[in-house]
C-alpha cells in the first residue's frame, strides 16, 4: 500500500488529450498497409511466400491464394487427411499423380499448358515453378515497374483461380475445357478486373490481347 501511494503521489498526468499511438508506424498513426506489410514480413518465412494484396484482384481470389499456400483447399490429398474416404486420390484431370495443391494448380498437364500459354502471352520466359509458393515469390519480385508487376500478379493469381474453377467444373459438372479456351477466359477476366478496379485505367482490349506487359 505504501508503494502504491508513492507511485500515485509521484504521478504527473499529461495535460494533453489522450490519444492512441501505433508503435509500428513512423508517425504513430495506425495505417492498414503498414500492418499488412508487417504481417507479410512476419509470416513470409513460415507460410512460404509474400502474397500481394493488390486491389485489382478480388478479395475472394486473394484469399484463395492464401489458403492454397497453406494447403487449405479441398484437394483429394487434403480431403483424405481429414478422414474423408475417396475412391482414389489421383488427379481427376490427368489420373497420373496424387492430387495435392501443387499438382492441381501448377504441375498437372492441363495446368502446365495454361501456364505456358499465359507466360507466352505476357512475353517473358516461363520459370520452372516447383510449387505454388515459388509462383507467389516470383510474382512479388518480378520486374521493376510497379504497374507491370501488378498486371503480372493479377494474371498469375487469375490463372490459379480459373485453373481451380475448371477442375471443379470437371469434377462436379463433367465439363472439360481446353487449355487454350481457359487461357482466353483468363485474359478477359483479368482485363475486367484491372479495367474496373484500378483508378483511371485507360487500357484498350486490343492492346491487352496483344501484349499486357506493354500496357501502362
Short mmCIF file of C-alpha atoms in Angstrom, two decimals:
data_model
loop_
_atom_site.label_atom_id
_atom_site.label_comp_id
_atom_site.label_asym_id
_atom_site.label_seq_id
_atom_site.Cartn_x
_atom_site.Cartn_y
_atom_site.Cartn_z
CA UNK A 1 0.00 0.00 0.00
CA UNK A 2 2.89 2.37 0.82
CA UNK A 3 4.46 1.59 -2.56
CA UNK A 4 1.17 2.23 -4.33
CA UNK A 5 0.68 5.54 -2.53
CA UNK A 6 4.19 6.58 -3.53
CA UNK A 7 3.51 5.79 -7.18
CA UNK A 8 0.22 7.69 -7.19
CA UNK A 9 1.68 10.75 -5.42
CA UNK A 10 4.64 10.93 -7.83
CA UNK A 11 2.49 10.59 -10.95
CA UNK A 12 2.18 13.74 -13.02
CA UNK A 13 -0.64 13.45 -15.55
CA UNK A 14 -0.14 14.83 -19.04
CA UNK A 15 -2.19 17.91 -19.74
CA UNK A 16 -2.58 16.92 -23.41
CA UNK A 17 -5.66 14.94 -24.52
CA UNK A 18 -5.23 11.16 -24.50
CA UNK A 19 -4.59 9.51 -27.87
CA UNK A 20 -3.84 6.15 -29.38
CA UNK A 21 -0.31 5.57 -30.68
CA UNK A 22 0.66 2.87 -33.18
CA UNK A 23 4.24 1.83 -32.46
CA UNK A 24 4.85 0.06 -35.78
CA UNK A 25 4.27 3.16 -37.92
CA UNK A 26 6.71 6.03 -38.15
CA UNK A 27 4.17 8.78 -37.45
CA UNK A 28 2.35 6.95 -34.63
CA UNK A 29 -0.86 6.75 -36.66
CA UNK A 30 -2.49 3.41 -37.50
CA UNK A 31 -2.25 2.56 -41.22
CA UNK A 32 -3.75 -0.62 -42.69
CA UNK A 33 -0.97 -1.00 -45.27
CA UNK A 34 1.71 -0.79 -42.56
CA UNK A 35 0.01 -3.56 -40.58
CA UNK A 36 -0.41 -5.62 -43.79
CA UNK A 37 3.31 -5.27 -44.57
CA UNK A 38 4.20 -6.25 -41.01
CA UNK A 39 2.02 -9.37 -41.21
CA UNK A 40 3.57 -10.35 -44.55
CA UNK A 41 7.06 -9.78 -43.17
CA UNK A 42 6.46 -11.89 -40.08
CA UNK A 43 4.66 -14.71 -41.89
CA UNK A 44 6.52 -14.98 -45.20
CA UNK A 45 9.19 -17.34 -43.89
CA UNK A 46 6.55 -19.60 -42.36
CA UNK A 47 3.81 -19.55 -44.98
CA UNK A 48 6.11 -19.87 -47.98
CA UNK A 49 5.71 -16.57 -49.76
CA UNK A 50 4.51 -12.99 -49.57
CA UNK A 51 1.02 -12.63 -51.00
CA UNK A 52 0.41 -9.32 -52.76
CA UNK A 53 -2.95 -7.96 -51.60
CA UNK A 54 -3.39 -5.63 -54.58
CA UNK A 55 -6.84 -4.10 -55.18
CA UNK A 56 -7.02 -5.25 -58.81
CA UNK A 57 -7.52 -8.84 -57.66
CA UNK A 58 -10.86 -9.58 -55.93
CA UNK A 59 -10.67 -10.43 -52.25
CA UNK A 60 -12.03 -13.95 -52.74
CA UNK A 61 -9.20 -14.71 -55.18
CA UNK A 62 -6.52 -13.32 -52.87
CA UNK A 63 -7.95 -15.35 -50.00
CA UNK A 64 -7.96 -18.43 -52.22
CA UNK A 65 -4.23 -17.98 -52.98
CA UNK A 66 -3.53 -17.58 -49.26
CA UNK A 67 -5.50 -20.74 -48.42
CA UNK A 68 -3.84 -22.69 -51.22
CA UNK A 69 -0.35 -21.86 -49.95
CA UNK A 70 -1.43 -23.18 -46.55
CA UNK A 71 -2.78 -26.36 -48.24
CA UNK A 72 -6.25 -25.31 -47.15
CA UNK A 73 -8.14 -26.03 -50.38
CA UNK A 74 -10.08 -29.31 -50.74
CA UNK A 75 -7.79 -31.36 -52.96
CA UNK A 76 -8.05 -35.16 -52.84
CA UNK A 77 -4.99 -35.41 -50.57
CA UNK A 78 -6.36 -32.75 -48.20
CA UNK A 79 -9.75 -34.47 -48.00
CA UNK A 80 -8.10 -37.81 -47.27
CA UNK A 81 -6.16 -36.25 -44.39
CA UNK A 82 -9.47 -35.04 -42.96
CA UNK A 83 -10.72 -38.62 -42.87
CA UNK A 84 -12.95 -38.47 -45.94
CA UNK A 85 -12.98 -41.76 -47.84
CA UNK A 86 -12.27 -41.38 -51.56
CA UNK A 87 -12.06 -43.97 -54.28
CA UNK A 88 -8.75 -42.51 -55.40
CA UNK A 89 -6.53 -39.57 -54.57
CA UNK A 90 -5.11 -39.40 -58.07
CA UNK A 91 -5.61 -36.23 -60.11
CA UNK A 92 -9.09 -36.18 -61.60
CA UNK A 93 -7.81 -34.45 -64.75
CA UNK A 94 -4.69 -36.44 -65.72
CA UNK A 95 -5.09 -39.52 -63.49
CA UNK A 96 -1.31 -39.79 -63.20
CA UNK A 97 -0.25 -38.32 -59.85
CA UNK A 98 -1.66 -37.60 -56.42
CA UNK A 99 -3.92 -34.55 -56.35
CA UNK A 100 -2.30 -32.19 -53.88
CA UNK A 101 -2.34 -28.39 -54.11
CA UNK A 102 0.87 -28.01 -56.08
CA UNK A 103 -0.09 -30.69 -58.59
CA UNK A 104 -3.62 -29.36 -59.10
CA UNK A 105 -2.60 -25.74 -59.66
CA UNK A 106 0.92 -25.96 -61.09
CA UNK A 107 2.12 -29.38 -62.20
CA UNK A 108 -0.91 -31.10 -63.74
CA UNK A 109 -0.57 -31.38 -67.54
CA UNK A 110 -3.66 -29.20 -68.02
CA UNK A 111 -2.37 -26.53 -65.60
CA UNK A 112 1.13 -26.65 -67.14
CA UNK A 113 -0.26 -25.92 -70.62
CA UNK A 114 -2.28 -22.99 -69.32
CA UNK A 115 0.75 -21.53 -67.52
CA UNK A 116 2.82 -21.93 -70.68
CA UNK A 117 0.20 -20.04 -72.70
CA UNK A 118 -0.05 -17.23 -70.16
CA UNK A 119 3.70 -16.64 -69.95
CA UNK A 120 3.98 -16.71 -73.74
CA UNK A 121 1.17 -14.13 -73.95
CA UNK A 122 2.80 -11.91 -71.32
CA UNK A 123 6.08 -12.10 -73.25
CA UNK A 124 8.53 -13.45 -70.66
CA UNK A 125 10.34 -16.75 -70.30
CA UNK A 126 8.48 -19.22 -68.14
CA UNK A 127 10.28 -20.06 -64.88
CA UNK A 128 10.16 -23.58 -63.51
CA UNK A 129 7.73 -23.50 -60.61
CA UNK A 130 8.10 -26.47 -58.29
CA UNK A 131 5.15 -25.41 -56.20
CA UNK A 132 2.64 -22.61 -55.63
CA UNK A 133 4.94 -20.80 -53.21
CA UNK A 134 7.54 -20.46 -55.97
CA UNK A 135 4.94 -18.78 -58.16
CA UNK A 136 3.92 -16.33 -55.44
CA UNK A 137 7.54 -15.45 -54.66
CA UNK A 138 8.33 -14.92 -58.34
CA UNK A 139 5.31 -12.62 -58.77
CA UNK A 140 6.18 -10.42 -55.80
CA UNK A 141 9.72 -9.74 -57.04
CA UNK A 142 9.30 -9.70 -60.82
CA UNK A 143 10.24 -6.57 -62.76
CA UNK A 144 10.95 -3.01 -61.73
CA UNK A 145 7.80 -1.27 -62.98
CA UNK A 146 5.09 -1.39 -60.33
CA UNK A 147 2.17 -1.25 -62.79
CA UNK A 148 3.59 -4.03 -64.95
CA UNK A 149 4.22 -6.12 -61.84
CA UNK A 150 0.64 -5.62 -60.69
CA UNK A 151 -0.57 -6.68 -64.14
CA UNK A 152 1.62 -9.76 -63.89
CA UNK A 153 0.42 -10.59 -60.37
CA UNK A 154 -3.21 -10.18 -61.47
CA UNK A 155 -2.65 -12.56 -64.38
CA UNK A 156 -0.90 -15.20 -62.26
CA UNK A 157 -3.49 -15.06 -59.48
CA UNK A 158 -6.29 -15.13 -62.05
CA UNK A 159 -4.68 -18.12 -63.76
CA UNK A 160 -4.51 -20.02 -60.48
CA UNK A 161 -8.15 -19.16 -59.68
CA UNK A 162 -9.56 -20.26 -63.05
CA UNK A 163 -7.48 -23.45 -63.14
CA UNK A 164 -9.11 -24.41 -59.86
CA UNK A 165 -12.58 -23.48 -61.13
CA UNK A 166 -12.01 -25.54 -64.28
CA UNK A 167 -11.09 -28.55 -62.16
CA UNK A 168 -14.24 -28.11 -60.08
CA UNK A 169 -16.37 -27.86 -63.23
CA UNK A 170 -14.86 -31.11 -64.47
CA UNK A 171 -15.39 -32.96 -61.18
CA UNK A 172 -18.91 -31.77 -60.41
CA UNK A 173 -20.38 -30.88 -63.81
CA UNK A 174 -18.33 -33.11 -66.14
CA UNK A 175 -17.30 -30.05 -68.19
CA UNK A 176 -13.79 -30.32 -69.63
CA UNK A 177 -12.37 -27.08 -71.00
CA UNK A 178 -9.31 -26.92 -73.26
CA UNK A 179 -6.18 -25.10 -72.05
CA UNK A 180 -6.45 -22.60 -74.93
CA UNK A 181 -10.05 -21.77 -74.08
CA UNK A 182 -9.17 -21.41 -70.42
CA UNK A 183 -6.30 -19.07 -71.33
CA UNK A 184 -8.74 -16.89 -73.28
CA UNK A 185 -11.09 -16.78 -70.28
CA UNK A 186 -8.21 -15.67 -68.07
CA UNK A 187 -7.31 -12.86 -70.46
CA UNK A 188 -10.83 -11.41 -70.47
CA UNK A 189 -11.41 -11.91 -66.72
CA UNK A 190 -8.18 -10.18 -65.64
CA UNK A 191 -8.77 -7.35 -68.12
CA UNK A 192 -12.17 -6.78 -66.49
CA UNK A 193 -10.57 -6.80 -63.04
CA UNK A 194 -7.97 -4.20 -63.91
CA UNK A 195 -10.24 -2.05 -66.08
CA UNK A 196 -12.90 -1.64 -63.39
CA UNK A 197 -10.87 -1.88 -60.19
CA UNK A 198 -7.83 0.30 -60.99
CA UNK A 199 -8.27 4.06 -60.76
CA UNK A 200 -8.11 5.93 -64.08
CA UNK A 201 -7.31 2.82 -66.10
CA UNK A 202 -7.21 3.57 -69.86
CA UNK A 203 -6.32 0.10 -71.17
CA UNK A 204 -7.77 -0.94 -74.51
CA UNK A 205 -8.83 -4.51 -75.17
CA UNK A 206 -6.82 -4.82 -78.40
CA UNK A 207 -3.63 -3.66 -76.66
CA UNK A 208 -4.27 -6.01 -73.74
CA UNK A 209 -4.73 -9.00 -76.03
CA UNK A 210 -1.58 -8.12 -77.98
CA UNK A 211 0.79 -7.54 -75.05
CA UNK A 212 -0.34 -6.99 -71.44
CA UNK A 213 3.25 -6.28 -70.38
CA UNK A 214 3.26 -3.12 -72.58
CA UNK A 215 0.04 -1.72 -71.10
CA UNK A 216 0.74 1.28 -68.91
#
